[in-house]
């Protein structure tokens, strides 16, 4: 490696410090919080990568607040996130997919709230398919220690997030995050245990050629969604159709591909699940902030995800997220119209 190449290497910690310097009054707490999450993710990564080797696979026998079976790795990731975020002292309210109520961190007056899905894609744990961690960070709006007040405080619009990110445990492990000034991706170099900046200033293409959804639920989708899927499968040179279908079943992995290659990821409402499956507070909101920061769009099919007023920690919303022109097309079909007319199709 030449000296010039060597100089370009930047670790996540260096990057965070450098960013902090450009905010003269920053207290450093958000930076420490991000570093805590990075540590938790490296510990989770260590367990995920040896999941097939040790007796960690299998089900704990409990179910989480959604009635889904919790696998041991979910439990482990949940505990690691809580432990890392509690010890740092920067946050006093946490919310996890695996816990019904908010988690109050004792003995800290930390300024931040972190909501997270500790291990996304749990149905893929036993089959060696990519998994993820998703996090959403808000600044507290008060110092109240009243439980009811804190529950409400944790329910803020996605627009109020000060940072959001995900970790993808894939063929390599990546941490992608935003603090509202662009999106940057870091790849874990396991030999030195550091995330290195590998994807600076990520931008999503304006239009892609992949769509991603659970096509098996076709008959359960509303008419507009069925029409849109038919459209994507139709043949047309100008609009580069048919699109290719990709669906991993781990939101983080499907959205990571969408961020890099463009296209659309959809988890729509179905007849049996009118609000879809994905959770607003720790799945849709953080992903929406990242994708918007990269130049894309995120919608529940009709409204911008980041503007939705949350009602409860575990609420579900339909999700249409990805390249701007693809999401506009999907919204247009859901409204009963054909492809979006305001953009040049195929651009
Ligand atoms: P999980 O948080 O319990 O893993 O559930 C969320 C996952 C997402 O990662 C993924 O997009 C979706 O569930 C897949 O659901 P389905 O199997 O219905 O297609
Ligand atoms: Mg999960």
Tab-separated table of C-alpha atoms and ligand atoms in Angstrom:
chain	number	residue	atom	x	y	z
A	1	UNK	CA	0.000	0.000	0.000
A	2	UNK	CA	1.394	3.399	-0.942
A	3	UNK	CA	1.692	6.256	1.563
A	4	UNK	CA	-1.024	8.153	-0.302
A	5	UNK	CA	-3.463	5.256	0.087
A	6	UNK	CA	-2.527	4.741	3.723
A	7	UNK	CA	-3.306	8.384	4.530
A	8	UNK	CA	-6.867	7.995	3.307
A	9	UNK	CA	-7.780	5.398	5.927
A	10	UNK	CA	-10.061	6.830	8.555
A	11	UNK	CA	-11.571	4.932	11.441
A	12	UNK	CA	-15.108	5.516	12.655
A	13	UNK	CA	-13.768	7.028	15.891
A	14	UNK	CA	-11.544	9.470	13.992
A	15	UNK	CA	-14.425	10.375	11.702
A	16	UNK	CA	-16.770	11.031	14.628
A	17	UNK	CA	-14.177	13.247	16.355
A	18	UNK	CA	-13.478	15.132	13.141
A	19	UNK	CA	-17.205	15.786	12.632
A	20	UNK	CA	-17.549	16.916	16.225
A	21	UNK	CA	-14.795	19.496	15.751
A	22	UNK	CA	-16.878	21.218	13.095
A	23	UNK	CA	-19.518	21.931	15.793
A	24	UNK	CA	-17.719	24.335	18.127
A	25	UNK	CA	-20.222	23.919	20.993
A	26	UNK	CA	-20.702	20.164	20.751
A	27	UNK	CA	-20.425	18.515	24.161
A	28	UNK	CA	-19.127	15.249	22.725
A	29	UNK	CA	-22.002	13.221	24.178
A	30	UNK	CA	-23.507	12.250	20.841
A	31	UNK	CA	-20.058	11.183	19.667
A	32	UNK	CA	-19.633	8.989	22.736
A	33	UNK	CA	-23.091	7.555	22.176
A	34	UNK	CA	-22.207	6.583	18.611
A	35	UNK	CA	-19.014	4.992	19.834
A	36	UNK	CA	-20.994	3.007	22.452
A	37	UNK	CA	-23.266	1.697	19.692
A	38	UNK	CA	-20.244	0.822	17.589
A	39	UNK	CA	-18.821	-1.186	20.498
A	40	UNK	CA	-22.109	-3.019	21.072
A	41	UNK	CA	-22.297	-3.817	17.355
A	42	UNK	CA	-18.794	-5.304	17.374
A	43	UNK	CA	-19.747	-7.564	20.278
A	44	UNK	CA	-22.957	-8.578	18.486
A	45	UNK	CA	-20.954	-9.180	15.314
A	46	UNK	CA	-18.611	-11.496	17.213
A	47	UNK	CA	-21.543	-13.636	18.350
A	48	UNK	CA	-23.330	-13.507	14.985
A	49	UNK	CA	-20.208	-14.662	13.167
A	50	UNK	CA	-19.789	-17.715	15.364
A	51	UNK	CA	-23.474	-18.497	15.658
A	52	UNK	CA	-23.080	-21.715	13.733
A	53	UNK	CA	-20.196	-22.892	15.903
A	54	UNK	CA	-21.483	-22.640	19.403
A	55	UNK	CA	-24.615	-23.643	21.164
A	56	UNK	CA	-26.171	-20.238	20.774
A	57	UNK	CA	-28.567	-21.152	17.989
A	58	UNK	CA	-32.109	-22.012	18.889
A	59	UNK	CA	-34.999	-20.486	20.667
A	60	UNK	CA	-35.076	-19.227	24.248
A	61	UNK	CA	-38.677	-20.311	24.652
A	62	UNK	CA	-39.907	-16.779	25.364
A	63	UNK	CA	-41.822	-14.575	23.003
A	64	UNK	CA	-41.407	-10.807	22.602
A	65	UNK	CA	-44.110	-8.122	22.746
A	66	UNK	CA	-45.241	-8.992	19.221
A	67	UNK	CA	-45.783	-12.640	20.101
A	68	UNK	CA	-42.807	-13.681	17.967
A	69	UNK	CA	-40.400	-16.302	19.234
A	70	UNK	CA	-37.192	-14.729	20.492
A	71	UNK	CA	-34.019	-16.492	19.453
A	72	UNK	CA	-30.989	-16.467	21.712
A	73	UNK	CA	-29.040	-14.049	19.544
A	74	UNK	CA	-31.915	-11.535	19.709
A	75	UNK	CA	-31.691	-11.713	23.461
A	76	UNK	CA	-27.934	-11.318	23.412
A	77	UNK	CA	-28.067	-8.310	21.054
A	78	UNK	CA	-30.811	-6.702	23.160
A	79	UNK	CA	-28.730	-7.053	26.323
A	80	UNK	CA	-25.524	-5.810	24.658
A	81	UNK	CA	-27.238	-2.679	23.373
A	82	UNK	CA	-28.737	-1.913	26.778
A	83	UNK	CA	-25.471	-2.509	28.547
A	84	UNK	CA	-23.412	-0.338	26.164
A	85	UNK	CA	-25.960	2.465	26.201
A	86	UNK	CA	-26.459	2.368	29.964
A	87	UNK	CA	-22.796	2.424	30.872
A	88	UNK	CA	-21.958	5.404	28.681
A	89	UNK	CA	-24.239	7.744	30.658
A	90	UNK	CA	-25.290	9.715	27.583
A	91	UNK	CA	-28.847	8.420	27.420
A	92	UNK	CA	-31.522	8.000	30.023
A	93	UNK	CA	-34.374	6.478	27.970
A	94	UNK	CA	-34.116	3.423	25.718
A	95	UNK	CA	-36.658	1.534	23.665
A	96	UNK	CA	-36.095	-1.907	22.165
A	97	UNK	CA	-38.111	-4.121	19.883
A	98	UNK	CA	-37.645	-6.816	22.500
A	99	UNK	CA	-39.142	-4.887	25.435
A	100	UNK	CA	-42.750	-3.746	25.761
A	101	UNK	CA	-42.152	-0.537	27.713
A	102	UNK	CA	-39.384	2.043	27.582
A	103	UNK	CA	-36.248	1.175	29.531
A	104	UNK	CA	-35.166	3.842	31.993
A	105	UNK	CA	-31.462	4.010	32.639
A	106	UNK	CA	-30.952	4.382	36.365
A	107	UNK	CA	-28.596	6.955	37.821
A	108	UNK	CA	-28.047	9.035	34.712
A	109	UNK	CA	-29.417	12.278	33.477
A	110	UNK	CA	-28.231	11.551	29.943
A	111	UNK	CA	-29.577	13.881	27.274
A	112	UNK	CA	-30.448	11.264	24.693
A	113	UNK	CA	-33.115	8.702	23.883
A	114	UNK	CA	-32.143	5.685	21.785
A	115	UNK	CA	-34.718	3.395	20.188
A	116	UNK	CA	-33.428	0.245	18.538
A	117	UNK	CA	-34.094	-3.079	16.916
A	118	UNK	CA	-31.190	-5.065	18.369
A	119	UNK	CA	-31.256	-7.881	15.824
A	120	UNK	CA	-33.280	-7.341	12.703
A	121	UNK	CA	-34.111	-10.272	10.453
A	122	UNK	CA	-34.384	-12.804	13.239
A	123	UNK	CA	-36.073	-15.365	11.008
A	124	UNK	CA	-32.736	-15.537	9.153
A	125	UNK	CA	-30.569	-16.310	12.209
A	126	UNK	CA	-30.504	-20.073	11.818
A	127	UNK	CA	-29.843	-20.042	8.081
A	128	UNK	CA	-26.695	-17.910	7.915
A	129	UNK	CA	-28.344	-15.004	6.123
A	130	UNK	CA	-27.520	-11.338	6.813
A	131	UNK	CA	-28.830	-9.739	10.004
A	132	UNK	CA	-28.811	-6.174	11.262
A	133	UNK	CA	-29.122	-3.706	14.120
A	134	UNK	CA	-31.070	-0.457	13.663
A	135	UNK	CA	-30.918	2.620	15.900
A	136	UNK	CA	-32.676	5.948	16.158
A	137	UNK	CA	-31.441	8.777	18.411
A	138	UNK	CA	-33.397	11.718	19.824
A	139	UNK	CA	-32.325	14.443	22.184
A	140	UNK	CA	-34.439	14.579	25.341
A	141	UNK	CA	-36.853	17.478	25.513
A	142	UNK	CA	-36.909	17.653	29.320
A	143	UNK	CA	-35.222	16.245	32.399
A	144	UNK	CA	-38.411	14.808	33.833
A	145	UNK	CA	-38.144	11.468	35.614
A	146	UNK	CA	-41.901	10.878	35.545
A	147	UNK	CA	-42.598	7.566	33.768
A	148	UNK	CA	-45.649	8.768	31.834
A	149	UNK	CA	-43.792	11.871	30.737
A	150	UNK	CA	-40.809	9.823	29.601
A	151	UNK	CA	-43.038	7.449	27.632
A	152	UNK	CA	-44.418	10.441	25.744
A	153	UNK	CA	-40.979	11.923	25.299
A	154	UNK	CA	-39.872	8.773	23.488
A	155	UNK	CA	-42.686	9.211	20.953
A	156	UNK	CA	-41.498	11.945	18.647
A	157	UNK	CA	-41.750	12.377	14.897
A	158	UNK	CA	-38.891	10.909	12.888
A	159	UNK	CA	-37.997	14.426	11.768
A	160	UNK	CA	-36.774	15.095	15.302
A	161	UNK	CA	-34.101	12.387	15.151
A	162	UNK	CA	-30.606	13.773	15.688
A	163	UNK	CA	-28.970	10.645	14.334
A	164	UNK	CA	-29.892	7.237	12.964
A	165	UNK	CA	-28.054	4.268	11.612
A	166	UNK	CA	-27.835	0.571	11.039
A	167	UNK	CA	-25.290	-2.185	11.240
A	168	UNK	CA	-25.360	-4.917	8.620
A	169	UNK	CA	-23.881	-8.264	9.609
A	170	UNK	CA	-23.339	-9.525	6.081
A	171	UNK	CA	-20.488	-10.879	3.994
A	172	UNK	CA	-18.684	-8.070	5.755
A	173	UNK	CA	-20.009	-6.011	8.640
A	174	UNK	CA	-20.903	-2.418	7.951
A	175	UNK	CA	-22.096	0.488	10.043
A	176	UNK	CA	-23.978	3.191	8.153
A	177	UNK	CA	-25.163	6.327	9.932
A	178	UNK	CA	-26.284	9.904	9.567
A	179	UNK	CA	-26.418	12.857	11.906
A	180	UNK	CA	-28.442	14.808	9.366
A	181	UNK	CA	-25.475	15.888	7.280
A	182	UNK	CA	-25.214	13.119	4.704
A	183	UNK	CA	-24.737	9.395	5.087
A	184	UNK	CA	-21.449	7.601	5.618
A	185	UNK	CA	-20.668	3.894	5.639
A	186	UNK	CA	-17.899	2.090	7.527
A	187	UNK	CA	-16.720	-1.476	7.042
A	188	UNK	CA	-15.455	-3.486	9.991
A	189	UNK	CA	-11.863	-4.637	9.632
A	190	UNK	CA	-12.047	-7.615	11.966
A	191	UNK	CA	-8.251	-7.950	12.086
A	192	UNK	CA	-7.969	-4.652	13.968
A	193	UNK	CA	-11.514	-4.496	15.359
A	194	UNK	CA	-12.169	-1.073	13.819
A	195	UNK	CA	-14.754	0.276	11.440
A	196	UNK	CA	-13.031	2.030	8.518
A	197	UNK	CA	-14.646	4.656	6.327
A	198	UNK	CA	-15.411	2.767	3.116
A	199	UNK	CA	-18.488	4.541	1.714
A	200	UNK	CA	-18.209	8.330	2.211
A	201	UNK	CA	-21.196	10.530	1.406
A	202	UNK	CA	-23.521	7.801	0.162
A	203	UNK	CA	-26.091	8.810	-2.460
A	204	UNK	CA	-28.984	6.683	-3.655
A	205	UNK	CA	-29.610	6.657	-7.442
A	206	UNK	CA	-32.705	8.614	-8.546
A	207	UNK	CA	-34.144	5.420	-10.029
A	208	UNK	CA	-33.121	1.792	-9.734
A	209	UNK	CA	-33.918	-1.455	-11.445
A	210	UNK	CA	-34.667	-3.597	-8.410
A	211	UNK	CA	-37.834	-3.932	-6.397
A	212	UNK	CA	-37.997	-5.678	-3.080
A	213	UNK	CA	-41.153	-6.926	-1.397
A	214	UNK	CA	-42.735	-10.115	-0.137
A	215	UNK	CA	-44.297	-11.090	-3.461
A	216	UNK	CA	-45.869	-14.116	-1.752
A	217	UNK	CA	-48.475	-11.823	-0.197
A	218	UNK	CA	-49.628	-10.567	-3.616
A	219	UNK	CA	-53.228	-11.638	-3.145
A	220	UNK	CA	-53.354	-9.823	0.217
A	221	UNK	CA	-52.220	-6.475	-1.214
A	222	UNK	CA	-54.587	-3.639	-2.143
A	223	UNK	CA	-55.422	-3.088	-5.808
A	224	UNK	CA	-52.972	-0.173	-6.278
A	225	UNK	CA	-50.084	-2.253	-4.965
A	226	UNK	CA	-50.998	-5.184	-7.211
A	227	UNK	CA	-51.166	-2.807	-10.184
A	228	UNK	CA	-47.736	-1.394	-9.320
A	229	UNK	CA	-46.215	-4.892	-9.128
A	230	UNK	CA	-47.752	-5.755	-12.507
A	231	UNK	CA	-46.263	-2.544	-13.897
A	232	UNK	CA	-42.781	-3.375	-12.558
A	233	UNK	CA	-42.978	-6.792	-14.191
A	234	UNK	CA	-44.167	-5.411	-17.524
A	235	UNK	CA	-41.768	-4.983	-20.432
A	236	UNK	CA	-40.748	-1.528	-21.597
A	237	UNK	CA	-37.352	-0.411	-22.831
A	238	UNK	CA	-37.783	3.265	-22.049
A	239	UNK	CA	-38.500	2.670	-18.363
A	240	UNK	CA	-36.029	-0.246	-18.112
A	241	UNK	CA	-38.718	-2.754	-17.175
A	242	UNK	CA	-39.119	-5.452	-16.111
A	243	UNK	CA	-37.357	-4.688	-12.832
A	244	UNK	CA	-35.532	-7.494	-11.030
A	245	UNK	CA	-36.899	-8.804	-7.746
A	246	UNK	CA	-34.598	-9.092	-4.710
A	247	UNK	CA	-35.903	-9.978	-1.259
A	248	UNK	CA	-33.711	-11.095	1.617
A	249	UNK	CA	-36.255	-10.783	4.421
A	250	UNK	CA	-33.870	-8.732	6.582
A	251	UNK	CA	-34.868	-5.088	6.341
A	252	UNK	CA	-31.314	-3.829	6.912
A	253	UNK	CA	-29.914	-5.948	4.096
A	254	UNK	CA	-32.726	-5.118	1.678
A	255	UNK	CA	-32.400	-1.401	2.389
A	256	UNK	CA	-28.610	-1.462	2.212
A	257	UNK	CA	-28.816	-2.898	-1.298
A	258	UNK	CA	-31.482	-0.351	-2.197
A	259	UNK	CA	-29.251	2.471	-0.925
A	260	UNK	CA	-26.315	1.294	-3.037
A	261	UNK	CA	-28.080	0.215	-6.236
A	262	UNK	CA	-31.325	2.187	-6.111
A	263	UNK	CA	-34.844	0.855	-6.567
A	264	UNK	CA	-37.566	0.380	-4.006
A	265	UNK	CA	-38.212	-1.656	-0.871
A	266	UNK	CA	-41.840	-2.112	0.131
A	267	UNK	CA	-43.569	-3.621	3.122
A	268	UNK	CA	-47.152	-2.606	2.365
A	269	UNK	CA	-50.393	-3.068	4.232
A	270	UNK	CA	-52.016	-6.451	3.662
A	271	UNK	CA	-55.592	-7.596	4.155
A	272	UNK	CA	-54.508	-9.475	7.294
A	273	UNK	CA	-52.057	-6.787	8.537
A	274	UNK	CA	-53.596	-3.418	7.610
A	275	UNK	CA	-50.633	-1.515	9.103
A	276	UNK	CA	-47.992	-3.728	7.535
A	277	UNK	CA	-45.364	-5.370	9.708
A	278	UNK	CA	-42.526	-2.945	10.253
A	279	UNK	CA	-42.232	-0.751	13.309
A	280	UNK	CA	-42.253	3.030	12.934
A	281	UNK	CA	-40.018	4.036	15.824
A	282	UNK	CA	-36.999	1.771	15.414
A	283	UNK	CA	-37.264	0.407	11.875
A	284	UNK	CA	-39.015	2.881	9.548
A	285	UNK	CA	-37.982	6.239	11.057
A	286	UNK	CA	-34.230	5.577	11.208
A	287	UNK	CA	-34.231	4.039	7.728
A	288	UNK	CA	-36.270	6.978	6.416
A	289	UNK	CA	-33.762	9.501	7.774
A	290	UNK	CA	-30.851	7.627	6.213
A	291	UNK	CA	-32.506	7.231	2.824
A	292	UNK	CA	-33.700	10.851	2.724
A	293	UNK	CA	-30.229	12.029	3.698
A	294	UNK	CA	-28.892	10.005	0.770
A	295	UNK	CA	-31.357	11.699	-1.597
A	296	UNK	CA	-34.210	9.172	-1.589
A	297	UNK	CA	-37.743	9.085	-0.227
A	298	UNK	CA	-39.625	7.145	2.442
A	299	UNK	CA	-43.389	6.998	2.638
A	300	UNK	CA	-46.182	4.942	4.164
A	301	UNK	CA	-47.669	4.937	0.675
A	302	UNK	CA	-49.347	8.298	1.137
A	303	UNK	CA	-47.452	10.334	3.725
A	304	UNK	CA	-43.813	11.021	4.458
A	305	UNK	CA	-42.621	8.595	7.161
A	306	UNK	CA	-40.625	11.262	9.013
A	307	UNK	CA	-43.745	13.403	9.487
A	308	UNK	CA	-45.947	10.695	10.992
A	309	UNK	CA	-47.139	11.423	14.523
A	310	UNK	CA	-46.319	8.333	16.582
A	311	UNK	CA	-48.871	6.904	18.960
A	312	UNK	CA	-47.009	4.059	20.591
A	313	UNK	CA	-43.511	2.626	20.808
A	314	UNK	CA	-44.222	-0.536	18.853
A	315	UNK	CA	-46.669	0.775	16.278
A	316	UNK	CA	-46.469	-0.560	12.743
A	317	UNK	CA	-46.681	1.337	9.464
A	318	UNK	CA	-46.505	0.348	5.802
A	319	UNK	CA	-43.163	1.300	4.242
A	320	UNK	CA	-42.217	2.361	0.705
A	321	UNK	CA	-38.599	3.472	0.638
A	322	UNK	CA	-35.825	3.986	-1.870
A	323	UNK	CA	-35.055	5.934	-5.030
A	324	UNK	CA	-37.060	9.112	-5.428
A	325	UNK	CA	-38.664	8.251	-8.775
A	326	UNK	CA	-39.529	4.708	-7.742
A	327	UNK	CA	-41.229	5.796	-4.515
A	328	UNK	CA	-43.160	8.474	-6.416
A	329	UNK	CA	-44.348	5.806	-8.856
A	330	UNK	CA	-45.475	3.546	-5.999
A	331	UNK	CA	-47.404	6.397	-4.346
A	332	UNK	CA	-49.024	7.273	-7.616
A	333	UNK	CA	-50.200	3.685	-8.171
A	334	UNK	CA	-51.535	3.500	-4.605
A	335	UNK	CA	-53.527	6.665	-5.297
A	336	UNK	CA	-55.153	4.838	-8.201
A	337	UNK	CA	-53.155	6.554	-10.935
A	338	UNK	CA	-50.562	5.073	-13.240
A	339	UNK	CA	-46.857	5.862	-13.071
A	340	UNK	CA	-45.913	9.246	-11.622
A	341	UNK	CA	-46.181	11.903	-14.287
A	342	UNK	CA	-44.007	14.578	-12.717
A	343	UNK	CA	-40.686	12.912	-13.545
A	344	UNK	CA	-39.229	11.644	-16.743
A	345	UNK	CA	-39.770	7.890	-16.526
A	346	UNK	CA	-36.690	5.841	-16.983
A	347	UNK	CA	-34.407	8.690	-15.949
B	1	LIG	P1	-37.907	-8.828	12.853
B	1	LIG	O1	-37.514	-7.472	13.401
B	1	LIG	O2	-38.681	-9.641	13.828
B	1	LIG	O3	-36.740	-9.541	12.285
B	1	LIG	O4	-38.979	-8.555	11.675
B	1	LIG	C1	-38.701	-7.610	10.712
B	1	LIG	C2	-38.301	-8.290	9.427
B	1	LIG	C3	-37.636	-7.331	8.494
B	1	LIG	O5	-36.244	-7.387	8.662
B	1	LIG	C4	-38.049	-7.840	7.137
B	1	LIG	O6	-38.081	-6.808	6.197
B	1	LIG	C5	-39.418	-8.406	7.393
B	1	LIG	O7	-39.455	-8.735	8.768
B	1	LIG	C6	-39.707	-9.643	6.601
B	1	LIG	O8	-41.013	-10.048	6.867
B	1	LIG	P2	-41.745	-11.192	5.993
B	1	LIG	O9	-41.121	-12.469	6.405
B	1	LIG	O10	-43.194	-11.071	6.365
B	1	LIG	O11	-41.523	-10.873	4.549
B	2	LIG	MG1	-36.058	-7.801	15.266
